[in-house]
Amino acid sequence: MKVVFIGGSRRLPRINDVIRARLDAIVEGGLAVIVGDANGADRAVQAFLAEHQYPHVTVYHSGRQSRNNVGGWPAKSVEAKSAKKDFAFYAAKDRAMAEAADYGFMLWDGDSKGTLSNIFNLLELGKKVVVYFSPKGRCTTVVRRNDLQPLLHDCSAEARSAFESRHVKETLSVPAEHPAVLF
């Protein structure tokens, strides 16, 4: 069973029609879902999946217990090097999800450094990512970091700076063609 890592910005607490259509396709396709435990996009996705009584979900969390597990699904705790609940504490969980996934579906507000980091992690592992970009209200399939360029025109200066600091030589070995639809 293929696995999709779904994550996103805490500032995106609602599922709109565009996101719903992609989630419906994931459910209909029977993909295994791994999702984080944060408020915002993670919790909204969990609520959607729980409403559909979707069984193929694992909730990843840092620390002893998950902050949100709406459907009571199996949970996977990821040990973080940092005991302090900071970016590094939660980034360990995100990295583990990127490693476990075959694809990504990121709900990005154009500002969240955590979501942008998840996109980078997936790409660095040679995995394709569908990015729902809320400033434009649409999804884009991203195969290489260069594919993020059009989205960055509508991002915060901080997100552009984060992109530029991590945008080194392109070394991903993925096909040049973009799939019309991953899910």
mmCIF file of N, CA, C and O in Angstrom, residues 40-128:
data_model
loop_
_atom_site.group_PDB
_atom_site.id
_atom_site.type_symbol
_atom_site.label_atom_id
_atom_site.label_comp_id
_atom_site.label_asym_id
_atom_site.label_seq_id
_atom_site.Cartn_x
_atom_site.Cartn_y
_atom_site.Cartn_z
ATOM 1 N N GLY A 40 -4.500 22.977 13.394
ATOM 2 C CA GLY A 40 -4.473 23.540 12.046
ATOM 3 C C GLY A 40 -4.727 22.465 11.012
ATOM 4 O O GLY A 40 -5.669 21.670 11.130
ATOM 5 N N ALA A 41 -3.864 22.411 9.985
ATOM 6 C CA ALA A 41 -4.065 21.485 8.871
ATOM 7 C C ALA A 41 -4.083 20.028 9.327
ATOM 8 O O ALA A 41 -4.927 19.251 8.872
ATOM 9 N N ASP A 42 -3.153 19.644 10.214
ATOM 10 C CA ASP A 42 -3.113 18.251 10.675
ATOM 11 C C ASP A 42 -4.444 17.845 11.300
ATOM 12 O O ASP A 42 -5.014 16.810 10.970
ATOM 13 N N ARG A 43 -4.926 18.675 12.194
ATOM 14 C CA ARG A 43 -6.182 18.351 12.880
ATOM 15 C C ARG A 43 -7.361 18.359 11.907
ATOM 16 O O ARG A 43 -8.257 17.521 11.988
ATOM 17 N N ALA A 44 -7.372 19.283 10.970
ATOM 18 C CA ALA A 44 -8.459 19.352 9.983
ATOM 19 C C ALA A 44 -8.466 18.100 9.106
ATOM 20 O O ALA A 44 -9.536 17.540 8.819
ATOM 21 N N VAL A 45 -7.300 17.647 8.687
ATOM 22 C CA VAL A 45 -7.203 16.432 7.886
ATOM 23 C C VAL A 45 -7.656 15.239 8.712
ATOM 24 O O VAL A 45 -8.404 14.377 8.229
ATOM 25 N N GLN A 46 -7.218 15.175 9.961
ATOM 26 C CA GLN A 46 -7.665 14.094 10.845
ATOM 27 C C GLN A 46 -9.186 14.085 10.964
ATOM 28 O O GLN A 46 -9.817 13.023 10.893
ATOM 29 N N ALA A 47 -9.788 15.254 11.144
ATOM 30 C CA ALA A 47 -11.244 15.335 11.271
ATOM 31 C C ALA A 47 -11.930 14.827 10.008
ATOM 32 O O ALA A 47 -12.928 14.091 10.077
ATOM 33 N N PHE A 48 -11.416 15.203 8.854
ATOM 34 C CA PHE A 48 -11.966 14.724 7.581
ATOM 35 C C PHE A 48 -11.894 13.202 7.514
ATOM 36 O O PHE A 48 -12.877 12.532 7.168
ATOM 37 N N LEU A 49 -10.742 12.646 7.804
ATOM 38 C CA LEU A 49 -10.547 11.198 7.718
ATOM 39 C C LEU A 49 -11.394 10.458 8.749
ATOM 40 O O LEU A 49 -11.929 9.382 8.466
ATOM 41 N N ALA A 50 -11.536 11.030 9.937
ATOM 42 C CA ALA A 50 -12.379 10.413 10.971
ATOM 43 C C ALA A 50 -13.842 10.427 10.536
ATOM 44 O O ALA A 50 -14.570 9.447 10.721
ATOM 45 N N GLU A 51 -14.273 11.532 9.951
ATOM 46 C CA GLU A 51 -15.646 11.654 9.452
ATOM 47 C C GLU A 51 -15.942 10.581 8.401
ATOM 48 O O GLU A 51 -17.051 10.066 8.313
ATOM 49 N N HIS A 52 -14.928 10.234 7.621
ATOM 50 C CA HIS A 52 -15.074 9.189 6.599
ATOM 51 C C HIS A 52 -14.755 7.795 7.151
ATOM 52 O O HIS A 52 -14.738 6.832 6.387
ATOM 53 N N GLN A 53 -14.487 7.728 8.443
ATOM 54 C CA GLN A 53 -14.132 6.468 9.120
ATOM 55 C C GLN A 53 -13.026 5.734 8.360
ATOM 56 O O GLN A 53 -13.064 4.520 8.179
ATOM 57 N N TYR A 54 -12.034 6.500 7.937
ATOM 58 C CA TYR A 54 -10.942 5.940 7.149
ATOM 59 C C TYR A 54 -9.967 5.225 8.085
ATOM 60 O O TYR A 54 -9.429 5.837 9.011
ATOM 61 N N PRO A 55 -9.735 3.940 7.855
ATOM 62 C CA PRO A 55 -8.927 3.166 8.800
ATOM 63 C C PRO A 55 -7.415 3.227 8.589
ATOM 64 O O PRO A 55 -6.657 2.941 9.508
ATOM 65 N N HIS A 56 -6.949 3.603 7.398
ATOM 66 C CA HIS A 56 -5.524 3.497 7.066
ATOM 67 C C HIS A 56 -4.761 4.770 7.430
ATOM 68 O O HIS A 56 -4.182 5.437 6.569
ATOM 69 N N VAL A 57 -4.757 5.092 8.717
ATOM 70 C CA VAL A 57 -4.139 6.326 9.194
ATOM 71 C C VAL A 57 -3.216 6.006 10.364
ATOM 72 O O VAL A 57 -3.568 5.206 11.235
ATOM 73 N N THR A 58 -2.068 6.649 10.375
ATOM 74 C CA THR A 58 -1.167 6.617 11.524
ATOM 75 C C THR A 58 -0.843 8.058 11.875
ATOM 76 O O THR A 58 -0.509 8.857 10.992
ATOM 77 N N VAL A 59 -0.952 8.387 13.149
ATOM 78 C CA VAL A 59 -0.664 9.736 13.628
ATOM 79 C C VAL A 59 0.733 9.736 14.251
ATOM 80 O O VAL A 59 1.002 8.974 15.177
ATOM 81 N N TYR A 60 1.598 10.573 13.710
ATOM 82 C CA TYR A 60 2.953 10.716 14.242
ATOM 83 C C TYR A 60 2.980 11.873 15.237
ATOM 84 O O TYR A 60 2.315 12.887 15.036
ATOM 85 N N HIS A 61 3.790 11.703 16.272
ATOM 86 C CA HIS A 61 3.940 12.776 17.254
ATOM 87 C C HIS A 61 5.314 12.719 17.887
ATOM 88 O O HIS A 61 5.977 11.682 17.883
ATOM 89 N N SER A 62 5.751 13.847 18.414
ATOM 90 C CA SER A 62 6.966 13.922 19.213
ATOM 91 C C SER A 62 6.543 13.908 20.665
ATOM 92 O O SER A 62 5.471 14.398 21.015
ATOM 93 N N GLY A 63 7.367 13.355 21.503
ATOM 94 C CA GLY A 63 7.021 13.309 22.922
ATOM 95 C C GLY A 63 6.204 12.085 23.266
ATOM 96 O O GLY A 63 6.074 11.149 22.486
ATOM 97 N N ARG A 64 5.620 12.111 24.457
ATOM 98 C CA ARG A 64 4.940 10.926 24.995
ATOM 99 C C ARG A 64 3.594 10.623 24.373
ATOM 100 O O ARG A 64 3.208 9.471 24.242
ATOM 101 N N GLN A 65 2.834 11.651 24.054
ATOM 102 C CA GLN A 65 1.508 11.395 23.486
ATOM 103 C C GLN A 65 1.151 12.457 22.463
ATOM 104 O O GLN A 65 1.703 13.541 22.462
ATOM 105 N N SER A 66 0.237 12.102 21.589
ATOM 106 C CA SER A 66 -0.142 13.034 20.536
ATOM 107 C C SER A 66 -1.048 14.128 21.074
ATOM 108 O O SER A 66 -1.851 13.906 21.976
ATOM 109 N N ARG A 67 -0.910 15.303 20.486
ATOM 110 C CA ARG A 67 -1.757 16.437 20.862
ATOM 111 C C ARG A 67 -3.154 16.257 20.296
ATOM 112 O O ARG A 67 -4.138 16.647 20.919
ATOM 113 N N ASN A 68 -3.241 15.691 19.099
ATOM 114 C CA ASN A 68 -4.522 15.429 18.443
ATOM 115 C C ASN A 68 -4.457 14.053 17.788
ATOM 116 O O ASN A 68 -3.502 13.751 17.085
ATOM 117 N N ASN A 69 -5.485 13.263 18.028
ATOM 118 C CA ASN A 69 -5.678 11.993 17.332
ATOM 119 C C ASN A 69 -7.186 11.779 17.268
ATOM 120 O O ASN A 69 -7.760 10.988 18.007
ATOM 121 N N VAL A 70 -7.824 12.525 16.378
ATOM 122 C CA VAL A 70 -9.273 12.615 16.287
ATOM 123 C C VAL A 70 -9.932 11.255 16.079
ATOM 124 O O VAL A 70 -10.977 10.974 16.650
ATOM 125 N N GLY A 71 -9.306 10.395 15.274
ATOM 126 C CA GLY A 71 -9.899 9.095 14.947
ATOM 127 C C GLY A 71 -9.454 7.954 15.842
ATOM 128 O O GLY A 71 -9.867 6.817 15.622
ATOM 129 N N GLY A 72 -8.621 8.227 16.836
ATOM 130 C CA GLY A 72 -8.129 7.168 17.698
ATOM 131 C C GLY A 72 -7.308 6.122 16.940
ATOM 132 O O GLY A 72 -7.309 4.948 17.289
ATOM 133 N N TRP A 73 -6.592 6.546 15.904
ATOM 134 C CA TRP A 73 -5.789 5.645 15.086
ATOM 135 C C TRP A 73 -4.505 5.260 15.808
ATOM 136 O O TRP A 73 -4.144 5.883 16.818
ATOM 137 N N PRO A 74 -3.785 4.292 15.269
ATOM 138 C CA PRO A 74 -2.468 3.984 15.831
ATOM 139 C C PRO A 74 -1.592 5.235 15.779
ATOM 140 O O PRO A 74 -1.680 6.035 14.840
ATOM 141 N N ALA A 75 -0.763 5.381 16.795
ATOM 142 C CA ALA A 75 0.125 6.535 16.880
ATOM 143 C C ALA A 75 1.569 6.062 16.914
ATOM 144 O O ALA A 75 1.862 4.981 17.427
ATOM 145 N N LYS A 76 2.436 6.873 16.345
ATOM 146 C CA LYS A 76 3.863 6.564 16.352
ATOM 147 C C LYS A 76 4.603 7.737 16.972
ATOM 148 O O LYS A 76 4.541 8.851 16.472
ATOM 149 N N SER A 77 5.286 7.440 18.069
ATOM 150 C CA SER A 77 6.081 8.460 18.743
ATOM 151 C C SER A 77 7.472 8.493 18.137
ATOM 152 O O SER A 77 8.092 7.448 17.935
ATOM 153 N N VAL A 78 7.957 9.690 17.839
ATOM 154 C CA VAL A 78 9.292 9.865 17.291
ATOM 155 C C VAL A 78 10.115 10.619 18.326
ATOM 156 O O VAL A 78 9.724 11.698 18.771
ATOM 157 N N GLU A 79 11.221 10.028 18.697
ATOM 158 C CA GLU A 79 12.089 10.647 19.695
ATOM 159 C C GLU A 79 12.831 11.817 19.068
ATOM 160 O O GLU A 79 13.407 11.699 17.980
ATOM 161 N N ALA A 80 12.799 12.930 19.749
ATOM 162 C CA ALA A 80 13.496 14.125 19.277
ATOM 163 C C ALA A 80 14.769 14.308 20.089
ATOM 164 O O ALA A 80 14.827 13.954 21.266
ATOM 165 N N LYS A 81 15.789 14.855 19.442
ATOM 166 C CA LYS A 81 17.046 15.128 20.149
ATOM 167 C C LYS A 81 16.872 16.240 21.156
ATOM 168 O O LYS A 81 17.551 16.294 22.166
ATOM 169 N N SER A 82 15.959 17.128 20.877
ATOM 170 C CA SER A 82 15.691 18.270 21.747
ATOM 171 C C SER A 82 14.541 17.937 22.696
ATOM 172 O O SER A 82 13.507 17.436 22.255
ATOM 173 N N ALA A 83 14.718 18.199 23.972
ATOM 174 C CA ALA A 83 13.632 18.003 24.929
ATOM 175 C C ALA A 83 12.727 19.235 24.949
ATOM 176 O O ALA A 83 11.559 19.160 25.331
ATOM 177 N N LYS A 84 13.283 20.352 24.545
ATOM 178 C CA LYS A 84 12.526 21.601 24.483
ATOM 179 C C LYS A 84 11.566 21.525 23.297
ATOM 180 O O LYS A 84 11.937 21.099 22.206
ATOM 181 N N LYS A 85 10.326 21.912 23.490
ATOM 182 C CA LYS A 85 9.317 21.828 22.429
ATOM 183 C C LYS A 85 9.474 23.006 21.466
ATOM 184 O O LYS A 85 8.669 23.922 21.431
ATOM 185 N N ASP A 86 10.518 22.897 20.654
ATOM 186 C CA ASP A 86 10.843 23.930 19.678
ATOM 187 C C ASP A 86 10.776 23.351 18.271
ATOM 188 O O ASP A 86 10.297 22.234 18.074
ATOM 189 N N PHE A 87 11.256 24.085 17.290
ATOM 190 C CA PHE A 87 11.200 23.647 15.900
ATOM 191 C C PHE A 87 11.883 22.284 15.734
ATOM 192 O O PHE A 87 11.347 21.392 15.079
ATOM 193 N N ALA A 88 13.047 22.106 16.345
ATOM 194 C CA ALA A 88 13.788 20.843 16.219
ATOM 195 C C ALA A 88 13.022 19.673 16.832
ATOM 196 O O ALA A 88 13.074 18.552 16.319
ATOM 197 N N PHE A 89 12.300 19.923 17.906
ATOM 198 C CA PHE A 89 11.513 18.883 18.581
ATOM 199 C C PHE A 89 10.480 18.295 17.616
ATOM 200 O O PHE A 89 10.354 17.085 17.484
ATOM 201 N N TYR A 90 9.757 19.148 16.932
ATOM 202 C CA TYR A 90 8.716 18.691 16.007
ATOM 203 C C TYR A 90 9.278 18.298 14.639
ATOM 204 O O TYR A 90 8.700 17.484 13.937
ATOM 205 N N ALA A 91 10.422 18.867 14.261
ATOM 206 C CA ALA A 91 11.025 18.552 12.962
ATOM 207 C C ALA A 91 11.460 17.093 12.882
ATOM 208 O O ALA A 91 11.440 16.500 11.798
ATOM 209 N N ALA A 92 11.831 16.488 14.007
ATOM 210 C CA ALA A 92 12.222 15.074 14.013
ATOM 211 C C ALA A 92 11.056 14.197 13.557
ATOM 212 O O ALA A 92 11.227 13.273 12.762
ATOM 213 N N LYS A 93 9.881 14.502 14.038
ATOM 214 C CA LYS A 93 8.665 13.771 13.647
ATOM 215 C C LYS A 93 8.391 13.969 12.164
ATOM 216 O O LYS A 93 8.087 13.018 11.445
ATOM 217 N N ASP A 94 8.525 15.188 11.702
ATOM 218 C CA ASP A 94 8.272 15.491 10.290
ATOM 219 C C ASP A 94 9.261 14.755 9.390
ATOM 220 O O ASP A 94 8.880 14.239 8.340
ATOM 221 N N ARG A 95 10.514 14.704 9.786
ATOM 222 C CA ARG A 95 11.523 14.006 8.987
ATOM 223 C C ARG A 95 11.197 12.507 8.909
ATOM 224 O O ARG A 95 11.304 11.894 7.853
ATOM 225 N N ALA A 96 10.764 11.928 10.033
ATOM 226 C CA ALA A 96 10.398 10.502 10.044
ATOM 227 C C ALA A 96 9.218 10.237 9.110
ATOM 228 O O ALA A 96 9.187 9.205 8.415
ATOM 229 N N MET A 97 8.254 11.150 9.070
ATOM 230 C CA MET A 97 7.116 10.974 8.177
ATOM 231 C C MET A 97 7.564 11.065 6.713
ATOM 232 O O MET A 97 7.102 10.281 5.879
ATOM 233 N N ALA A 98 8.457 11.993 6.405
ATOM 234 C CA ALA A 98 8.961 12.116 5.031
ATOM 235 C C ALA A 98 9.677 10.834 4.613
ATOM 236 O O ALA A 98 9.519 10.369 3.484
ATOM 237 N N GLU A 99 10.428 10.258 5.515
ATOM 238 C CA GLU A 99 11.150 9.022 5.208
ATOM 239 C C GLU A 99 10.187 7.854 4.995
ATOM 240 O O GLU A 99 10.415 6.999 4.139
ATOM 241 N N ALA A 100 9.100 7.809 5.754
ATOM 242 C CA ALA A 100 8.149 6.693 5.679
ATOM 243 C C ALA A 100 7.209 6.783 4.479
ATOM 244 O O ALA A 100 6.615 5.784 4.083
ATOM 245 N N ALA A 101 7.073 7.959 3.902
ATOM 246 C CA ALA A 101 6.087 8.190 2.839
ATOM 247 C C ALA A 101 6.622 7.869 1.446
ATOM 248 O O ALA A 101 7.827 7.890 1.208
ATOM 249 N N ASP A 102 5.684 7.612 0.544
ATOM 250 C CA ASP A 102 5.998 7.501 -0.874
ATOM 251 C C ASP A 102 5.761 8.835 -1.583
ATOM 252 O O ASP A 102 6.397 9.126 -2.593
ATOM 253 N N TYR A 103 4.802 9.615 -1.081
ATOM 254 C CA TYR A 103 4.413 10.909 -1.645
ATOM 255 C C TYR A 103 4.109 11.866 -0.495
ATOM 256 O O TYR A 103 3.920 11.444 0.633
ATOM 257 N N GLY A 104 3.977 13.131 -0.845
ATOM 258 C CA GLY A 104 3.539 14.116 0.126
ATOM 259 C C GLY A 104 2.361 14.907 -0.395
ATOM 260 O O GLY A 104 2.203 15.083 -1.605
ATOM 261 N N PHE A 105 1.523 15.362 0.531
ATOM 262 C CA PHE A 105 0.454 16.309 0.228
ATOM 263 C C PHE A 105 0.537 17.374 1.300
ATOM 264 O O PHE A 105 0.214 17.119 2.465
ATOM 265 N N MET A 106 1.039 18.544 0.935
ATOM 266 C CA MET A 106 1.266 19.617 1.886
ATOM 267 C C MET A 106 0.288 20.759 1.654
ATOM 268 O O MET A 106 0.092 21.195 0.518
ATOM 269 N N LEU A 107 -0.315 21.224 2.718
ATOM 270 C CA LEU A 107 -1.245 22.355 2.690
ATOM 271 C C LEU A 107 -0.455 23.556 3.200
ATOM 272 O O LEU A 107 -0.215 23.678 4.404
ATOM 273 N N TRP A 108 -0.019 24.409 2.295
ATOM 274 C CA TRP A 108 0.916 25.478 2.629
ATOM 275 C C TRP A 108 0.284 26.845 2.481
ATOM 276 O O TRP A 108 -0.310 27.169 1.453
ATOM 277 N N ASP A 109 0.449 27.658 3.510
ATOM 278 C CA ASP A 109 -0.084 29.017 3.497
ATOM 279 C C ASP A 109 0.883 30.018 2.868
ATOM 280 O O ASP A 109 0.597 31.206 2.815
ATOM 281 N N GLY A 110 2.032 29.549 2.396
ATOM 282 C CA GLY A 110 3.020 30.439 1.801
ATOM 283 C C GLY A 110 3.898 31.112 2.826
ATOM 284 O O GLY A 110 4.738 31.946 2.477
ATOM 285 N N ASP A 111 3.757 30.728 4.085
ATOM 286 C CA ASP A 111 4.522 31.359 5.153
ATOM 287 C C ASP A 111 5.156 30.337 6.099
ATOM 288 O O ASP A 111 6.252 30.555 6.586
ATOM 289 N N SER A 112 4.503 29.245 6.368
ATOM 290 C CA SER A 112 4.956 28.271 7.361
ATOM 291 C C SER A 112 6.305 27.660 6.996
ATOM 292 O O SER A 112 6.451 26.999 5.972
ATOM 293 N N LYS A 113 7.294 27.886 7.870
ATOM 294 C CA LYS A 113 8.619 27.306 7.664
ATOM 295 C C LYS A 113 8.571 25.794 7.834
ATOM 296 O O LYS A 113 9.293 25.068 7.156
ATOM 297 N N GLY A 114 7.733 25.308 8.732
ATOM 298 C CA GLY A 114 7.628 23.871 8.954
ATOM 299 C C GLY A 114 7.102 23.145 7.732
ATOM 300 O O GLY A 114 7.635 22.096 7.343
ATOM 301 N N THR A 115 6.079 23.687 7.105
ATOM 302 C CA THR A 115 5.527 23.059 5.900
ATOM 303 C C THR A 115 6.532 23.127 4.760
ATOM 304 O O THR A 115 6.719 22.145 4.029
ATOM 305 N N LEU A 116 7.204 24.254 4.599
ATOM 306 C CA LEU A 116 8.226 24.377 3.568
ATOM 307 C C LEU A 116 9.352 23.372 3.827
ATOM 308 O O LEU A 116 9.840 22.717 2.900
ATOM 309 N N SER A 117 9.724 23.196 5.069
ATOM 310 C CA SER A 117 10.746 22.212 5.420
ATOM 311 C C SER A 117 10.287 20.800 5.062
ATOM 312 O O SER A 117 11.081 19.984 4.562
ATOM 313 N N ASN A 118 9.015 20.494 5.289
ATOM 314 C CA ASN A 118 8.485 19.177 4.909
ATOM 315 C C ASN A 118 8.576 18.972 3.403
ATOM 316 O O ASN A 118 8.913 17.878 2.940
ATOM 317 N N ILE A 119 8.265 20.001 2.643
ATOM 318 C CA ILE A 119 8.360 19.912 1.181
ATOM 319 C C ILE A 119 9.812 19.617 0.786
ATOM 320 O O ILE A 119 10.085 18.717 -0.003
ATOM 321 N N PHE A 120 10.760 20.363 1.365
ATOM 322 C CA PHE A 120 12.180 20.131 1.088
ATOM 323 C C PHE A 120 12.595 18.713 1.456
ATOM 324 O O PHE A 120 13.301 18.048 0.698
ATOM 325 N N ASN A 121 12.180 18.259 2.645
ATOM 326 C CA ASN A 121 12.566 16.911 3.084
ATOM 327 C C ASN A 121 12.092 15.855 2.095
ATOM 328 O O ASN A 121 12.840 14.940 1.746
ATOM 329 N N LEU A 122 10.854 15.962 1.673
ATOM 330 C CA LEU A 122 10.315 15.001 0.708
ATOM 331 C C LEU A 122 11.093 15.051 -0.605
ATOM 332 O O LEU A 122 11.468 14.018 -1.158
ATOM 333 N N LEU A 123 11.346 16.249 -1.103
ATOM 334 C CA LEU A 123 12.077 16.390 -2.356
ATOM 335 C C LEU A 123 13.492 15.842 -2.244
ATOM 336 O O LEU A 123 13.986 15.185 -3.163
ATOM 337 N N GLU A 124 14.153 16.122 -1.131
ATOM 338 C CA GLU A 124 15.518 15.621 -0.929
ATOM 339 C C GLU A 124 15.560 14.099 -0.907
ATOM 340 O O GLU A 124 16.579 13.497 -1.227
ATOM 341 N N LEU A 125 14.445 13.480 -0.551
ATOM 342 C CA LEU A 125 14.346 12.021 -0.545
ATOM 343 C C LEU A 125 13.845 11.474 -1.886
ATOM 344 O O LEU A 125 13.576 10.288 -2.010
ATOM 345 N N GLY A 126 13.687 12.350 -2.869
ATOM 346 C CA GLY A 126 13.267 11.941 -4.207
ATOM 347 C C GLY A 126 11.782 11.640 -4.316
ATOM 348 O O GLY A 126 11.362 10.880 -5.185
ATOM 349 N N LYS A 127 10.982 12.262 -3.457
ATOM 350 C CA LYS A 127 9.538 11.996 -3.435
ATOM 351 C C LYS A 127 8.764 13.194 -3.959
ATOM 352 O O LYS A 127 9.085 14.339 -3.659
ATOM 353 N N LYS A 128 7.753 12.918 -4.732
ATOM 354 C CA LYS A 128 6.916 13.970 -5.303
ATOM 355 C C LYS A 128 5.959 14.491 -4.242
ATOM 356 O O LYS A 128 5.525 13.752 -3.356
#
